[in-house]
């Protein structure tokens, strides 16, 4: 049995409303690469937009289902409430200016766990985000025009799961998903499969909070990465033995996935690292054309008629802040 069935975070998927605003925020304001433009395989009239680093490596991939005119959701317990991106410590002033320039409301810089400096803000749909300024993340940043490389996002730092009580969610991470407890402070408990920035899972105990409600600006699920189909089937067995209600393996074209709801109410996915985003387009062309899996391709004409056209011009978001 492999001890590291889960290698870390694979992707985070959230609900949004306007697709163009989504592109402007994530590719423009945050400077991520659009790595795949496809549709929700379970609802092909809706986009599935993927952002990430150059290759769309696990741990950098943020994805959205933008439903036009979708009502705002409510943040609360039983939800992944904050998605944190990792940037270098030296980027604090740059990002303060940048967020201000694009009229993004952010809270004053705060610290936790001693030396971890972070900024909290919301995206254009109300999704909870953070930038965490740190020197530990050894990954190279990535930028597709708007943000200078030295200040660019490196991928996720981690995510925050807001739940009623931490014990059962923690038990799942520790016993079935090869995570370790790294630190705790107040009502925040940090776990990780790899021990590195990119893979931090913070459980926040918020017994008095209202229950979260799905809608625009809320996270749909978090996906954990596993090496391949074999490790995925091992973890599936393990989860089933521990009483979780796990779906069969689903083909998501760029990875294969299983889904289950963790005890705190949050939807978890375990996605295989292969085949990845280069399966249907060249590296240099990632995200440019609308890609459809073979079983949806026959409906392309109909689908293209209902999807709102989206475009991205990095010049609009290039700026002179240094
Ligand atoms: Zn997913």
PDB file of N, CA and C in Angstrom, residues 137-209:
ATOM      1  N   UNK A 137       8.038  29.167  -0.238  1.00  0.00           N
ATOM      2  CA  UNK A 137       7.562  28.530  -1.469  1.00  0.00           C
ATOM      3  C   UNK A 137       8.661  28.578  -2.536  1.00  0.00           C
ATOM      4  N   UNK A 138       9.187  27.418  -2.900  1.00  0.00           N
ATOM      5  CA  UNK A 138      10.301  27.348  -3.860  1.00  0.00           C
ATOM      6  C   UNK A 138       9.829  27.324  -5.312  1.00  0.00           C
ATOM      7  N   UNK A 139       8.519  27.277  -5.541  1.00  0.00           N
ATOM      8  CA  UNK A 139       8.044  27.218  -6.920  1.00  0.00           C
ATOM      9  C   UNK A 139       8.257  28.560  -7.630  1.00  0.00           C
ATOM     10  N   UNK A 140       8.444  28.498  -8.936  1.00  0.00           N
ATOM     11  CA  UNK A 140       8.600  29.718  -9.718  1.00  0.00           C
ATOM     12  C   UNK A 140       7.225  30.332  -9.928  1.00  0.00           C
ATOM     13  N   UNK A 141       7.183  31.644  -9.885  1.00  0.00           N
ATOM     14  CA  UNK A 141       5.914  32.326 -10.163  1.00  0.00           C
ATOM     15  C   UNK A 141       5.588  32.245 -11.641  1.00  0.00           C
ATOM     16  N   UNK A 142       4.367  32.567 -11.987  1.00  0.00           N
ATOM     17  CA  UNK A 142       3.993  32.536 -13.401  1.00  0.00           C
ATOM     18  C   UNK A 142       3.126  33.742 -13.714  1.00  0.00           C
ATOM     19  N   UNK A 143       3.361  34.295 -14.886  1.00  0.00           N
ATOM     20  CA  UNK A 143       2.597  35.476 -15.260  1.00  0.00           C
ATOM     21  C   UNK A 143       2.406  35.484 -16.757  1.00  0.00           C
ATOM     22  N   UNK A 144       1.303  35.939 -17.188  1.00  0.00           N
ATOM     23  CA  UNK A 144       0.997  35.961 -18.615  1.00  0.00           C
ATOM     24  C   UNK A 144       0.770  37.361 -19.104  1.00  0.00           C
ATOM     25  N   UNK A 145       1.610  38.253 -18.621  1.00  0.00           N
ATOM     26  CA  UNK A 145       1.571  39.616 -19.112  1.00  0.00           C
ATOM     27  C   UNK A 145       1.422  40.644 -18.024  1.00  0.00           C
ATOM     28  N   UNK A 146       0.323  40.596 -17.280  1.00  0.00           N
ATOM     29  CA  UNK A 146       0.029  41.756 -16.447  1.00  0.00           C
ATOM     30  C   UNK A 146       0.904  41.934 -15.202  1.00  0.00           C
ATOM     31  N   UNK A 147       1.436  40.873 -14.628  1.00  0.00           N
ATOM     32  CA  UNK A 147       2.141  40.999 -13.341  1.00  0.00           C
ATOM     33  C   UNK A 147       3.635  40.696 -13.562  1.00  0.00           C
ATOM     34  N   UNK A 148       4.558  41.534 -13.050  1.00  0.00           N
ATOM     35  CA  UNK A 148       5.985  41.210 -13.186  1.00  0.00           C
ATOM     36  C   UNK A 148       6.297  39.867 -12.515  1.00  0.00           C
ATOM     37  N   UNK A 149       7.180  39.098 -13.127  1.00  0.00           N
ATOM     38  CA  UNK A 149       7.456  37.735 -12.667  1.00  0.00           C
ATOM     39  C   UNK A 149       7.841  37.666 -11.186  1.00  0.00           C
ATOM     40  N   UNK A 150       8.622  38.620 -10.714  1.00  0.00           N
ATOM     41  CA  UNK A 150       9.087  38.571  -9.316  1.00  0.00           C
ATOM     42  C   UNK A 150       7.933  38.646  -8.305  1.00  0.00           C
ATOM     43  N   UNK A 151       6.819  39.234  -8.724  1.00  0.00           N
ATOM     44  CA  UNK A 151       5.685  39.361  -7.805  1.00  0.00           C
ATOM     45  C   UNK A 151       4.553  38.396  -8.141  1.00  0.00           C
ATOM     46  N   UNK A 152       4.784  37.573  -9.144  1.00  0.00           N
ATOM     47  CA  UNK A 152       3.699  36.734  -9.657  1.00  0.00           C
ATOM     48  C   UNK A 152       3.295  35.639  -8.668  1.00  0.00           C
ATOM     49  N   UNK A 153       2.069  35.224  -8.807  1.00  0.00           N
ATOM     50  CA  UNK A 153       1.534  34.117  -8.007  1.00  0.00           C
ATOM     51  C   UNK A 153       2.280  32.833  -8.361  1.00  0.00           C
ATOM     52  N   UNK A 154       2.551  31.991  -7.337  1.00  0.00           N
ATOM     53  CA  UNK A 154       3.286  30.731  -7.547  1.00  0.00           C
ATOM     54  C   UNK A 154       2.353  29.523  -7.600  1.00  0.00           C
ATOM     55  N   UNK A 155       1.104  29.754  -7.271  1.00  0.00           N
ATOM     56  CA  UNK A 155       0.146  28.655  -7.180  1.00  0.00           C
ATOM     57  C   UNK A 155      -0.651  28.849  -5.909  1.00  0.00           C
ATOM     58  N   UNK A 156      -1.339  27.834  -5.482  1.00  0.00           N
ATOM     59  CA  UNK A 156      -2.042  27.953  -4.207  1.00  0.00           C
ATOM     60  C   UNK A 156      -1.032  28.007  -3.068  1.00  0.00           C
ATOM     61  N   UNK A 157      -1.434  28.613  -1.970  1.00  0.00           N
ATOM     62  CA  UNK A 157      -0.717  28.449  -0.706  1.00  0.00           C
ATOM     63  C   UNK A 157      -1.457  27.375   0.073  1.00  0.00           C
ATOM     64  N   UNK A 158      -2.775  27.495   0.077  1.00  0.00           N
ATOM     65  CA  UNK A 158      -3.615  26.500   0.742  1.00  0.00           C
ATOM     66  C   UNK A 158      -5.061  26.909   0.658  1.00  0.00           C
ATOM     67  N   UNK A 159      -5.890  26.222   1.401  1.00  0.00           N
ATOM     68  CA  UNK A 159      -7.318  26.556   1.440  1.00  0.00           C
ATOM     69  C   UNK A 159      -7.791  26.513   2.892  1.00  0.00           C
ATOM     70  N   UNK A 160      -8.876  27.213   3.161  1.00  0.00           N
ATOM     71  CA  UNK A 160      -9.476  27.197   4.495  1.00  0.00           C
ATOM     72  C   UNK A 160     -10.855  26.552   4.419  1.00  0.00           C
ATOM     73  N   UNK A 161     -11.040  25.514   5.213  1.00  0.00           N
ATOM     74  CA  UNK A 161     -12.332  24.833   5.286  1.00  0.00           C
ATOM     75  C   UNK A 161     -13.021  25.299   6.564  1.00  0.00           C
ATOM     76  N   UNK A 162     -14.200  25.899   6.426  1.00  0.00           N
ATOM     77  CA  UNK A 162     -14.934  26.339   7.616  1.00  0.00           C
ATOM     78  C   UNK A 162     -15.940  25.260   7.988  1.00  0.00           C
ATOM     79  N   UNK A 163     -15.799  24.726   9.177  1.00  0.00           N
ATOM     80  CA  UNK A 163     -16.683  23.632   9.600  1.00  0.00           C
ATOM     81  C   UNK A 163     -17.122  23.834  11.049  1.00  0.00           C
ATOM     82  N   UNK A 164     -18.139  23.098  11.408  1.00  0.00           N
ATOM     83  CA  UNK A 164     -18.713  23.173  12.761  1.00  0.00           C
ATOM     84  C   UNK A 164     -17.673  22.799  13.830  1.00  0.00           C
ATOM     85  N   UNK A 165     -17.062  21.635  13.649  1.00  0.00           N
ATOM     86  CA  UNK A 165     -16.026  21.167  14.578  1.00  0.00           C
ATOM     87  C   UNK A 165     -14.942  20.505  13.766  1.00  0.00           C
ATOM     88  N   UNK A 166     -13.695  20.557  14.204  1.00  0.00           N
ATOM     89  CA  UNK A 166     -12.617  20.105  13.329  1.00  0.00           C
ATOM     90  C   UNK A 166     -12.383  18.602  13.376  1.00  0.00           C
ATOM     91  N   UNK A 167     -12.883  17.932  14.429  1.00  0.00           N
ATOM     92  CA  UNK A 167     -12.419  16.569  14.694  1.00  0.00           C
ATOM     93  C   UNK A 167     -12.653  15.579  13.558  1.00  0.00           C
ATOM     94  N   UNK A 168     -13.874  15.572  13.019  1.00  0.00           N
ATOM     95  CA  UNK A 168     -14.165  14.530  12.031  1.00  0.00           C
ATOM     96  C   UNK A 168     -13.487  14.808  10.688  1.00  0.00           C
ATOM     97  N   UNK A 169     -13.452  16.088  10.302  1.00  0.00           N
ATOM     98  CA  UNK A 169     -12.748  16.437   9.057  1.00  0.00           C
ATOM     99  C   UNK A 169     -11.262  16.154   9.227  1.00  0.00           C
ATOM    100  N   UNK A 170     -10.732  16.522  10.390  1.00  0.00           N
ATOM    101  CA  UNK A 170      -9.316  16.260  10.667  1.00  0.00           C
ATOM    102  C   UNK A 170      -9.037  14.757  10.655  1.00  0.00           C
ATOM    103  N   UNK A 171      -9.939  13.991  11.234  1.00  0.00           N
ATOM    104  CA  UNK A 171      -9.768  12.537  11.283  1.00  0.00           C
ATOM    105  C   UNK A 171      -9.680  11.958   9.876  1.00  0.00           C
ATOM    106  N   UNK A 172     -10.516  12.467   8.979  1.00  0.00           N
ATOM    107  CA  UNK A 172     -10.487  12.002   7.590  1.00  0.00           C
ATOM    108  C   UNK A 172      -9.132  12.319   6.945  1.00  0.00           C
ATOM    109  N   UNK A 173      -8.669  13.574   7.123  1.00  0.00           N
ATOM    110  CA  UNK A 173      -7.392  13.970   6.517  1.00  0.00           C
ATOM    111  C   UNK A 173      -6.239  13.144   7.085  1.00  0.00           C
ATOM    112  N   UNK A 174      -6.268  12.919   8.405  1.00  0.00           N
ATOM    113  CA  UNK A 174      -5.158  12.207   9.065  1.00  0.00           C
ATOM    114  C   UNK A 174      -5.191  10.708   8.769  1.00  0.00           C
ATOM    115  N   UNK A 175      -6.375  10.123   8.851  1.00  0.00           N
ATOM    116  CA  UNK A 175      -6.443   8.659   8.800  1.00  0.00           C
ATOM    117  C   UNK A 175      -6.605   8.092   7.398  1.00  0.00           C
ATOM    118  N   UNK A 176      -7.281   8.832   6.521  1.00  0.00           N
ATOM    119  CA  UNK A 176      -7.547   8.258   5.192  1.00  0.00           C
ATOM    120  C   UNK A 176      -6.847   8.995   4.067  1.00  0.00           C
ATOM    121  N   UNK A 177      -6.295  10.176   4.347  1.00  0.00           N
ATOM    122  CA  UNK A 177      -5.765  10.980   3.236  1.00  0.00           C
ATOM    123  C   UNK A 177      -4.317  11.406   3.470  1.00  0.00           C
ATOM    124  N   UNK A 178      -3.601  10.652   4.254  1.00  0.00           N
ATOM    125  CA  UNK A 178      -2.175  10.864   4.581  1.00  0.00           C
ATOM    126  C   UNK A 178      -1.753  12.333   4.787  1.00  0.00           C
ATOM    127  N   UNK A 179      -2.578  13.082   5.516  1.00  0.00           N
ATOM    128  CA  UNK A 179      -2.180  14.424   5.937  1.00  0.00           C
ATOM    129  C   UNK A 179      -1.600  14.367   7.347  1.00  0.00           C
ATOM    130  N   UNK A 180      -0.759  15.365   7.684  1.00  0.00           N
ATOM    131  CA  UNK A 180      -0.252  15.518   9.046  1.00  0.00           C
ATOM    132  C   UNK A 180      -0.693  16.866   9.585  1.00  0.00           C
ATOM    133  N   UNK A 181      -0.804  16.938  10.917  1.00  0.00           N
ATOM    134  CA  UNK A 181      -1.077  18.228  11.559  1.00  0.00           C
ATOM    135  C   UNK A 181       0.235  19.005  11.591  1.00  0.00           C
ATOM    136  N   UNK A 182       0.238  20.221  11.036  1.00  0.00           N
ATOM    137  CA  UNK A 182       1.468  21.020  11.023  1.00  0.00           C
ATOM    138  C   UNK A 182       1.477  22.038  12.143  1.00  0.00           C
ATOM    139  N   UNK A 183       0.349  22.705  12.356  1.00  0.00           N
ATOM    140  CA  UNK A 183       0.293  23.710  13.419  1.00  0.00           C
ATOM    141  C   UNK A 183      -1.150  24.019  13.758  1.00  0.00           C
ATOM    142  N   UNK A 184      -1.338  24.646  14.907  1.00  0.00           N
ATOM    143  CA  UNK A 184      -2.672  25.091  15.285  1.00  0.00           C
ATOM    144  C   UNK A 184      -2.567  26.377  16.056  1.00  0.00           C
ATOM    145  N   UNK A 185      -3.596  27.200  15.922  1.00  0.00           N
ATOM    146  CA  UNK A 185      -3.621  28.484  16.595  1.00  0.00           C
ATOM    147  C   UNK A 185      -5.073  28.899  16.726  1.00  0.00           C
ATOM    148  N   UNK A 186      -5.544  29.015  17.979  1.00  0.00           N
ATOM    149  CA  UNK A 186      -6.950  29.362  18.200  1.00  0.00           C
ATOM    150  C   UNK A 186      -7.847  28.315  17.568  1.00  0.00           C
ATOM    151  N   UNK A 187      -8.754  28.788  16.697  1.00  0.00           N
ATOM    152  CA  UNK A 187      -9.695  27.846  16.073  1.00  0.00           C
ATOM    153  C   UNK A 187      -9.211  27.377  14.695  1.00  0.00           C
ATOM    154  N   UNK A 188      -7.925  27.587  14.391  1.00  0.00           N
ATOM    155  CA  UNK A 188      -7.374  27.198  13.079  1.00  0.00           C
ATOM    156  C   UNK A 188      -6.385  26.042  13.244  1.00  0.00           C
ATOM    157  N   UNK A 189      -6.605  24.990  12.474  1.00  0.00           N
ATOM    158  CA  UNK A 189      -5.762  23.786  12.536  1.00  0.00           C
ATOM    159  C   UNK A 189      -5.232  23.524  11.135  1.00  0.00           C
ATOM    160  N   UNK A 190      -3.909  23.455  10.995  1.00  0.00           N
ATOM    161  CA  UNK A 190      -3.326  23.321   9.651  1.00  0.00           C
ATOM    162  C   UNK A 190      -2.803  21.907   9.399  1.00  0.00           C
ATOM    163  N   UNK A 191      -3.235  21.343   8.270  1.00  0.00           N
ATOM    164  CA  UNK A 191      -2.824  19.998   7.857  1.00  0.00           C
ATOM    165  C   UNK A 191      -2.194  20.089   6.473  1.00  0.00           C
ATOM    166  N   UNK A 192      -1.394  19.070   6.143  1.00  0.00           N
ATOM    167  CA  UNK A 192      -0.844  19.036   4.789  1.00  0.00           C
ATOM    168  C   UNK A 192      -0.390  17.633   4.450  1.00  0.00           C
ATOM    169  N   UNK A 193      -0.498  17.285   3.176  1.00  0.00           N
ATOM    170  CA  UNK A 193       0.006  15.990   2.714  1.00  0.00           C
ATOM    171  C   UNK A 193       1.494  16.084   2.399  1.00  0.00           C
ATOM    172  N   UNK A 194       1.935  17.234   1.881  1.00  0.00           N
ATOM    173  CA  UNK A 194       3.332  17.363   1.462  1.00  0.00           C
ATOM    174  C   UNK A 194       4.167  18.154   2.467  1.00  0.00           C
ATOM    175  N   UNK A 195       3.496  18.919   3.332  1.00  0.00           N
ATOM    176  CA  UNK A 195       4.201  19.784   4.281  1.00  0.00           C
ATOM    177  C   UNK A 195       4.666  21.090   3.655  1.00  0.00           C
ATOM    178  N   UNK A 196       4.310  21.313   2.385  1.00  0.00           N
ATOM    179  CA  UNK A 196       4.843  22.494   1.687  1.00  0.00           C
ATOM    180  C   UNK A 196       3.735  23.490   1.346  1.00  0.00           C
ATOM    181  N   UNK A 197       4.139  24.781   1.152  1.00  0.00           N
ATOM    182  CA  UNK A 197       3.160  25.749   0.664  1.00  0.00           C
ATOM    183  C   UNK A 197       2.563  25.240  -0.644  1.00  0.00           C
ATOM    184  N   UNK A 198       1.290  25.425  -0.810  1.00  0.00           N
ATOM    185  CA  UNK A 198       0.603  24.887  -1.988  1.00  0.00           C
ATOM    186  C   UNK A 198      -0.409  23.852  -1.541  1.00  0.00           C
ATOM    187  N   UNK A 199      -0.096  23.181  -0.442  1.00  0.00           N
ATOM    188  CA  UNK A 199      -0.915  22.037  -0.020  1.00  0.00           C
ATOM    189  C   UNK A 199      -1.493  22.184   1.384  1.00  0.00           C
ATOM    190  N   UNK A 200      -1.497  23.394   1.920  1.00  0.00           N
ATOM    191  CA  UNK A 200      -1.997  23.560   3.287  1.00  0.00           C
ATOM    192  C   UNK A 200      -3.524  23.525   3.319  1.00  0.00           C
ATOM    193  N   UNK A 201      -4.032  22.709   4.214  1.00  0.00           N
ATOM    194  CA  UNK A 201      -5.474  22.636   4.431  1.00  0.00           C
ATOM    195  C   UNK A 201      -5.723  23.145   5.843  1.00  0.00           C
ATOM    196  N   UNK A 202      -6.279  24.337   5.947  1.00  0.00           N
ATOM    197  CA  UNK A 202      -6.597  24.885   7.269  1.00  0.00           C
ATOM    198  C   UNK A 202      -8.053  24.567   7.588  1.00  0.00           C
ATOM    199  N   UNK A 203      -8.260  23.949   8.727  1.00  0.00           N
ATOM    200  CA  UNK A 203      -9.637  23.751   9.193  1.00  0.00           C
ATOM    201  C   UNK A 203      -9.923  24.841  10.214  1.00  0.00           C
ATOM    202  N   UNK A 204     -10.985  25.577   9.947  1.00  0.00           N
ATOM    203  CA  UNK A 204     -11.379  26.659  10.843  1.00  0.00           C
ATOM    204  C   UNK A 204     -12.683  26.240  11.515  1.00  0.00           C
ATOM    205  N   UNK A 205     -12.663  26.192  12.843  1.00  0.00           N
ATOM    206  CA  UNK A 205     -13.885  25.801  13.577  1.00  0.00           C
ATOM    207  C   UNK A 205     -14.758  27.019  13.775  1.00  0.00           C
ATOM    208  N   UNK A 206     -15.929  26.994  13.187  1.00  0.00           N
ATOM    209  CA  UNK A 206     -16.840  28.143  13.305  1.00  0.00           C
ATOM    210  C   UNK A 206     -18.242  27.658  13.687  1.00  0.00           C
ATOM    211  N   UNK A 207     -18.376  27.085  14.909  1.00  0.00           N
ATOM    212  CA  UNK A 207     -19.660  26.491  15.281  1.00  0.00           C
ATOM    213  C   UNK A 207     -20.825  27.483  15.241  1.00  0.00           C
ATOM    214  N   UNK A 208     -20.550  28.768  15.462  1.00  0.00           N
ATOM    215  CA  UNK A 208     -21.641  29.742  15.530  1.00  0.00           C
ATOM    216  C   UNK A 208     -21.998  30.360  14.189  1.00  0.00           C
ATOM    217  N   UNK A 209     -21.232  30.054  13.148  1.00  0.00           N
ATOM    218  CA  UNK A 209     -21.500  30.659  11.829  1.00  0.00           C
ATOM    219  C   UNK A 209     -22.765  30.059  11.219  1.00  0.00           C
TER     220      UNK A 209
END
